[in-house]
CSV table of C-alpha atoms in Angstrom, one decimal:
chain,number,residue,atom,x,y,z
A,1392,UNK,CA,38.0,-8.0,28.4
A,1393,UNK,CA,38.7,-4.4,29.4
A,1394,UNK,CA,37.2,-2.8,32.5
A,1395,UNK,CA,34.5,-0.8,30.7
A,1396,UNK,CA,33.2,-3.8,28.7
A,1397,UNK,CA,33.1,-5.9,31.9
A,1398,UNK,CA,31.0,-3.2,33.6
A,1399,UNK,CA,28.5,-3.1,30.6
A,1400,UNK,CA,28.2,-6.9,30.7
A,1401,UNK,CA,27.5,-6.9,34.4
A,1402,UNK,CA,25.0,-4.1,34.0
A,1403,UNK,CA,23.1,-6.0,31.3
A,1404,UNK,CA,23.1,-9.1,33.5
A,1405,UNK,CA,21.7,-7.2,36.5
A,1406,UNK,CA,19.4,-4.8,34.7
A,1407,UNK,CA,18.8,-6.3,31.3
A,1408,UNK,CA,19.5,-4.9,27.9
A,1409,UNK,CA,18.3,-1.3,27.8
A,1410,UNK,CA,15.3,-0.7,25.5
A,1411,UNK,CA,16.0,1.5,22.5
A,1412,UNK,CA,13.3,4.1,21.9
A,1413,UNK,CA,13.0,5.5,18.4
A,1414,UNK,CA,10.7,8.3,17.4
A,1415,UNK,CA,10.5,10.0,14.0
A,1416,UNK,CA,10.1,13.6,13.0
A,1417,UNK,CA,7.5,13.3,10.3
A,1418,UNK,CA,6.4,16.2,8.1
A,1419,UNK,CA,3.3,16.5,6.0
A,1420,UNK,CA,2.2,19.1,3.4
A,1421,UNK,CA,-0.7,21.3,4.2
A,1422,UNK,CA,-3.9,20.3,2.3
A,1423,UNK,CA,-4.1,22.2,-0.9
A,1424,UNK,CA,-7.2,20.7,-2.7
A,1425,UNK,CA,-4.8,19.1,-5.2
A,1426,UNK,CA,-7.2,16.1,-5.6
A,1427,UNK,CA,-10.3,18.3,-6.2
A,1428,UNK,CA,-12.4,16.7,-8.9
A,1429,UNK,CA,-10.9,13.2,-8.3
A,1430,UNK,CA,-13.3,10.3,-7.6
A,1431,UNK,CA,-11.3,7.6,-6.0
A,1432,UNK,CA,-11.9,3.9,-5.1
A,1433,UNK,CA,-9.5,2.6,-2.5
A,1434,UNK,CA,-9.5,-1.2,-1.9
A,1435,UNK,CA,-8.6,-2.3,1.6
A,1436,UNK,CA,-9.5,1.2,2.8
A,1437,UNK,CA,-10.9,0.3,6.1
A,1438,UNK,CA,-7.7,0.2,8.1
A,1439,UNK,CA,-3.9,0.5,7.8
A,1440,UNK,CA,-2.3,2.1,4.8
A,1441,UNK,CA,-5.6,2.1,2.8
A,1442,UNK,CA,-7.3,4.1,5.5
A,1443,UNK,CA,-4.5,6.6,5.7
A,1444,UNK,CA,-4.5,7.0,2.0
A,1445,UNK,CA,-8.3,7.4,1.8
A,1446,UNK,CA,-8.2,10.0,4.6
A,1447,UNK,CA,-5.5,12.0,2.9
A,1448,UNK,CA,-7.3,11.9,-0.4
A,1449,UNK,CA,-10.4,13.2,1.2
A,1450,UNK,CA,-8.5,16.0,2.9
A,1451,UNK,CA,-7.1,17.0,-0.5
A,1452,UNK,CA,-10.6,17.5,-1.9
A,1453,UNK,CA,-11.3,14.1,-3.5
A,1454,UNK,CA,-14.6,12.2,-3.3
A,1455,UNK,CA,-13.6,8.7,-1.9
A,1456,UNK,CA,-15.1,5.2,-1.7
A,1457,UNK,CA,-13.4,2.6,0.5
A,1458,UNK,CA,-13.8,-1.2,0.2
A,1459,UNK,CA,-13.0,-4.2,2.3
A,1460,UNK,CA,-14.5,-7.5,3.5
A,1461,UNK,CA,-15.5,-6.3,7.0
A,1462,UNK,CA,-18.6,-4.1,6.7
A,1463,UNK,CA,-18.5,-2.9,10.4
A,1464,UNK,CA,-14.9,-1.7,10.0
A,1465,UNK,CA,-15.8,0.0,6.7
A,1466,UNK,CA,-18.8,1.8,8.2
A,1467,UNK,CA,-16.7,3.0,11.2
A,1468,UNK,CA,-13.8,4.2,9.0
A,1469,UNK,CA,-16.1,5.8,6.4
A,1470,UNK,CA,-17.8,7.8,9.2
A,1471,UNK,CA,-14.4,9.1,10.3
A,1472,UNK,CA,-13.2,10.0,6.8
A,1473,UNK,CA,-16.7,11.2,5.6
A,1474,UNK,CA,-16.6,9.0,2.6
A,1475,UNK,CA,-18.6,6.2,0.9
A,1476,UNK,CA,-18.0,2.5,1.4
A,1477,UNK,CA,-18.9,-0.8,-0.3
A,1478,UNK,CA,-18.0,-4.3,0.8
A,1479,UNK,CA,-15.7,-6.1,-1.7
A,1480,UNK,CA,-13.8,-9.4,-1.6
A,1481,UNK,CA,-10.8,-9.2,-3.9
A,1482,UNK,CA,-10.9,-12.9,-4.5
A,1483,UNK,CA,-14.5,-12.7,-5.8
A,1484,UNK,CA,-13.6,-11.4,-9.3
A,1485,UNK,CA,-17.1,-12.3,-10.6
A,1486,UNK,CA,-18.6,-9.5,-8.4
A,1487,UNK,CA,-16.4,-6.7,-9.8
A,1488,UNK,CA,-18.8,-5.6,-12.6
A,1489,UNK,CA,-21.7,-5.2,-10.2
A,1490,UNK,CA,-19.4,-3.5,-7.7
A,1491,UNK,CA,-18.3,-0.9,-10.2
A,1492,UNK,CA,-22.0,-0.1,-11.0
A,1493,UNK,CA,-22.7,0.5,-7.3
A,1494,UNK,CA,-19.5,2.5,-6.9
A,1495,UNK,CA,-20.5,4.7,-9.8
A,1496,UNK,CA,-23.9,5.5,-8.1
A,1497,UNK,CA,-22.3,6.3,-4.8
A,1498,UNK,CA,-19.6,8.5,-6.3
A,1499,UNK,CA,-21.9,10.2,-8.7
A,1500,UNK,CA,-20.3,9.0,-11.9
A,1501,UNK,CA,-17.1,9.7,-13.6
A,1502,UNK,CA,-14.8,7.7,-11.4
A,1503,UNK,CA,-11.3,8.6,-12.5
A,1504,UNK,CA,-8.9,7.0,-9.9
A,1505,UNK,CA,-8.5,3.4,-8.7
A,1506,UNK,CA,-6.2,2.5,-5.8
A,1507,UNK,CA,-5.4,-1.2,-5.7
A,1508,UNK,CA,-4.3,-1.4,-2.1
A,1509,UNK,CA,-5.9,-4.5,-0.6
A,1510,UNK,CA,-3.4,-7.3,0.0
A,1511,UNK,CA,-2.5,-10.1,2.4
A,1512,UNK,CA,0.7,-11.6,3.7
A,1513,UNK,CA,0.6,-14.9,5.6
A,1514,UNK,CA,4.2,-14.7,6.8
A,1515,UNK,CA,5.1,-18.4,6.2
A,1516,UNK,CA,8.3,-19.7,7.8
A,1517,UNK,CA,10.1,-20.2,4.5
A,1518,UNK,CA,9.5,-22.0,1.2
A,1519,UNK,CA,9.0,-25.5,2.7
A,1520,UNK,CA,6.2,-24.1,5.0
A,1521,UNK,CA,4.0,-22.8,2.2
A,1522,UNK,CA,0.7,-24.7,1.6
A,1523,UNK,CA,-1.2,-24.7,-1.6
A,1524,UNK,CA,-4.1,-22.8,0.0
A,1525,UNK,CA,-1.7,-20.1,1.3
A,1526,UNK,CA,-0.2,-19.8,-2.1
A,1527,UNK,CA,-3.6,-19.5,-3.8
A,1528,UNK,CA,-5.1,-17.0,-1.3
A,1529,UNK,CA,-2.2,-14.6,-1.7
A,1530,UNK,CA,-2.0,-14.8,-5.4
A,1531,UNK,CA,-5.8,-14.4,-5.7
A,1532,UNK,CA,-5.9,-11.4,-3.4
A,1533,UNK,CA,-2.7,-9.6,-4.3
A,1534,UNK,CA,-2.4,-10.3,-8.0
A,1535,UNK,CA,-5.5,-11.8,-9.6
A,1536,UNK,CA,-7.9,-9.4,-7.8
A,1537,UNK,CA,-6.1,-6.2,-8.8
A,1538,UNK,CA,-5.6,-7.5,-12.3
A,1539,UNK,CA,-9.3,-8.0,-12.9
A,1540,UNK,CA,-10.5,-5.0,-11.0
A,1541,UNK,CA,-8.2,-2.8,-13.1
A,1542,UNK,CA,-9.7,-4.5,-16.2
A,1543,UNK,CA,-13.2,-3.7,-15.0
A,1544,UNK,CA,-12.2,-0.1,-14.2
A,1545,UNK,CA,-10.7,0.5,-17.6
A,1546,UNK,CA,-13.8,-1.0,-19.3
A,1547,UNK,CA,-15.9,1.4,-17.2
A,1548,UNK,CA,-13.8,4.4,-18.2
A,1549,UNK,CA,-14.1,3.4,-21.9
A,1550,UNK,CA,-17.9,3.0,-21.6
A,1551,UNK,CA,-18.2,6.4,-19.8
A,1552,UNK,CA,-15.9,8.0,-22.4
A,1553,UNK,CA,-14.0,9.5,-19.4
A,1554,UNK,CA,-12.1,12.7,-20.2
A,1555,UNK,CA,-8.8,13.8,-18.8
A,1556,UNK,CA,-6.2,11.7,-17.0
A,1557,UNK,CA,-7.2,8.5,-15.3
A,1558,UNK,CA,-4.9,7.4,-12.4
A,1559,UNK,CA,-4.4,3.8,-11.3
A,1560,UNK,CA,-2.2,3.4,-8.2
A,1561,UNK,CA,-1.1,0.0,-6.8
A,1562,UNK,CA,0.4,-0.8,-3.5
A,1563,UNK,CA,3.4,-2.9,-4.1
A,1564,UNK,CA,6.1,-3.7,-1.5
A,1565,UNK,CA,9.8,-3.3,-0.9
A,1566,UNK,CA,9.9,-7.1,-1.2
A,1567,UNK,CA,9.3,-6.7,-4.9
A,1568,UNK,CA,12.8,-5.2,-5.3
A,1569,UNK,CA,14.5,-8.4,-4.1
A,1570,UNK,CA,14.4,-12.1,-4.7
A,1571,UNK,CA,11.9,-14.1,-2.6
A,1572,UNK,CA,10.7,-17.7,-2.2
A,1573,UNK,CA,7.4,-17.0,-0.5
A,1574,UNK,CA,4.1,-16.1,-2.2
A,1575,UNK,CA,3.7,-12.6,-0.9
A,1576,UNK,CA,7.0,-11.4,-2.4
A,1577,UNK,CA,6.3,-13.3,-5.6
A,1578,UNK,CA,2.9,-11.6,-6.0
A,1579,UNK,CA,4.4,-8.1,-5.6
A,1580,UNK,CA,7.2,-8.8,-8.1
A,1581,UNK,CA,4.6,-9.9,-10.6
A,1582,UNK,CA,2.5,-6.9,-9.8
A,1583,UNK,CA,5.4,-4.6,-10.7
A,1584,UNK,CA,5.5,-6.2,-14.1
A,1585,UNK,CA,1.8,-5.7,-14.6
A,1586,UNK,CA,2.1,-2.0,-13.5
A,1587,UNK,CA,4.8,-1.2,-16.0
A,1588,UNK,CA,3.2,-3.3,-18.8
A,1589,UNK,CA,-0.1,-1.5,-18.4
A,1590,UNK,CA,1.5,1.9,-18.0
A,1591,UNK,CA,3.5,1.6,-21.3
A,1592,UNK,CA,0.5,0.2,-23.2
A,1593,UNK,CA,-2.2,2.7,-22.1
A,1594,UNK,CA,-0.4,6.0,-21.6
A,1595,UNK,CA,-1.8,7.4,-24.9
A,1596,UNK,CA,-5.3,6.5,-23.7
A,1597,UNK,CA,-5.0,8.9,-20.8
A,1598,UNK,CA,-3.9,6.5,-18.0
A,1599,UNK,CA,-1.1,7.1,-15.5
A,1600,UNK,CA,-0.3,3.9,-13.7
A,1601,UNK,CA,2.1,3.9,-10.8
A,1602,UNK,CA,2.8,2.3,-7.4
A,1603,UNK,CA,4.0,2.9,-3.9
A,1604,UNK,CA,6.2,0.1,-2.5
A,1605,UNK,CA,6.5,0.7,1.3
A,1606,UNK,CA,9.0,-0.8,3.6
A,1607,UNK,CA,7.8,-2.2,6.9
A,1608,UNK,CA,5.0,0.1,7.9
A,1609,UNK,CA,2.9,0.1,11.1
A,1610,UNK,CA,-0.3,-1.9,10.4
A,1611,UNK,CA,-2.3,-4.9,11.5
A,1612,UNK,CA,-0.7,-6.9,8.8
A,1613,UNK,CA,2.7,-6.6,10.4
A,1614,UNK,CA,1.3,-6.9,13.9
A,1615,UNK,CA,2.4,-3.4,15.0
A,1616,UNK,CA,0.0,-0.7,16.2
A,1617,UNK,CA,2.0,1.1,19.0
A,1618,UNK,CA,3.4,4.4,17.7
A,1619,UNK,CA,5.3,5.3,20.9
A,1620,UNK,CA,8.3,3.4,19.9
A,1621,UNK,CA,9.1,3.0,16.2
A,1622,UNK,CA,12.3,1.0,16.7
A,1623,UNK,CA,12.9,-1.6,14.0
A,1624,UNK,CA,16.4,-2.8,13.4
A,1625,UNK,CA,15.8,-4.2,9.9
A,1626,UNK,CA,14.7,-0.9,8.4
A,1627,UNK,CA,17.3,1.5,6.9
A,1628,UNK,CA,17.2,4.1,9.7
A,1629,UNK,CA,16.1,1.7,12.4
A,1630,UNK,CA,12.4,2.6,12.5
A,1631,UNK,CA,9.0,1.6,11.3
A,1632,UNK,CA,7.4,3.8,8.7
A,1633,UNK,CA,4.0,5.4,9.3
A,1634,UNK,CA,1.1,4.9,6.9
A,1635,UNK,CA,0.5,8.6,6.8
A,1636,UNK,CA,3.9,9.3,5.2
A,1637,UNK,CA,3.3,6.7,2.5
A,1638,UNK,CA,-0.1,8.2,2.0
A,1639,UNK,CA,1.6,11.6,1.3
A,1640,UNK,CA,3.4,10.0,-1.6
A,1641,UNK,CA,0.3,8.3,-2.9
A,1642,UNK,CA,-1.6,11.6,-2.8
A,1643,UNK,CA,1.0,13.2,-5.0
A,1644,UNK,CA,0.9,10.3,-7.5
A,1645,UNK,CA,-2.9,10.7,-7.9
A,1646,UNK,CA,-2.6,14.4,-8.4
A,1647,UNK,CA,-2.2,16.1,-11.9
A,1648,UNK,CA,1.1,17.4,-10.7
A,1649,UNK,CA,2.5,13.9,-11.2
A,1650,UNK,CA,1.2,13.4,-14.8
A,1651,UNK,CA,4.8,13.1,-16.2
A,1652,UNK,CA,5.2,9.9,-14.0
A,1653,UNK,CA,4.1,6.7,-15.5
A,1654,UNK,CA,5.0,3.1,-14.7
A,1655,UNK,CA,7.0,4.2,-11.7
A,1656,UNK,CA,7.3,2.1,-8.5
A,1657,UNK,CA,8.2,4.5,-5.7
A,1658,UNK,CA,10.0,2.5,-3.0
A,1659,UNK,CA,9.3,4.1,0.4
A,1660,UNK,CA,12.0,2.6,2.5
A,1661,UNK,CA,14.8,5.3,2.5
A,1662,UNK,CA,17.0,3.2,0.1
A,1663,UNK,CA,17.1,-0.1,2.0
A,1664,UNK,CA,16.7,-2.2,-1.1
A,1665,UNK,CA,19.3,-0.4,-3.2
A,1666,UNK,CA,21.9,-3.0,-4.4
A,1667,UNK,CA,24.9,-1.1,-3.2
A,1668,UNK,CA,28.2,-3.0,-3.7
A,1669,UNK,CA,29.5,-2.1,-0.2
A,1670,UNK,CA,26.5,-3.8,1.6
């Protein structure tokens, strides 16, 4: 071992490995009313990415309704955003029709955007650690719920004879771009198939159906709230992503400027899941 390496090793032993502090220079577009005239339901909108998206949509002129299971969180978040809210459990598919009727009243009719954002990950320690209940809970919330809520939304649009483009946006995940043996990744892979299947089938009925697929983003779900240090080795550029930067992409996908995009899953992870041969 040369003298410099020996000095570094001794310094680490005496002082510990130095903490790496990573910050990010994030840029956002100025609000331009690009979502004016949009009436948007955001599931899981009380916190995390759903909250960031709902807030951004409202800033862009949309009328927004957020949903979730915790009414006190919804009430607090809705007051901050200045939007409507309704309690909704994504596993209770039988409640979706009555939910849509209430949402229609709160948004004043002609709801034209649905954001299927609500989801859970139980972070099991591998395939052998997954229980039947954990499997069912994630598939019910992440796949079955969005499937049937989208069905109810499209039935609503048909009944209302909705004019113009109707946007449906899903929150997928970077895990959908790779193989997985745990339920969360499997639900997101299946979700991508649903997104593209619906997009292809219903484009001529005025639907644009797309998804954002974030990398590891600061949220309660990943157990990270601190924004002072964004360091995360497993992400492409060594940092966590912020929900606001994913919300910026989501805002564009709900705008009429994106009408040529359909069935697209925009992976927001700076290329981490690209299958490059030199990895």
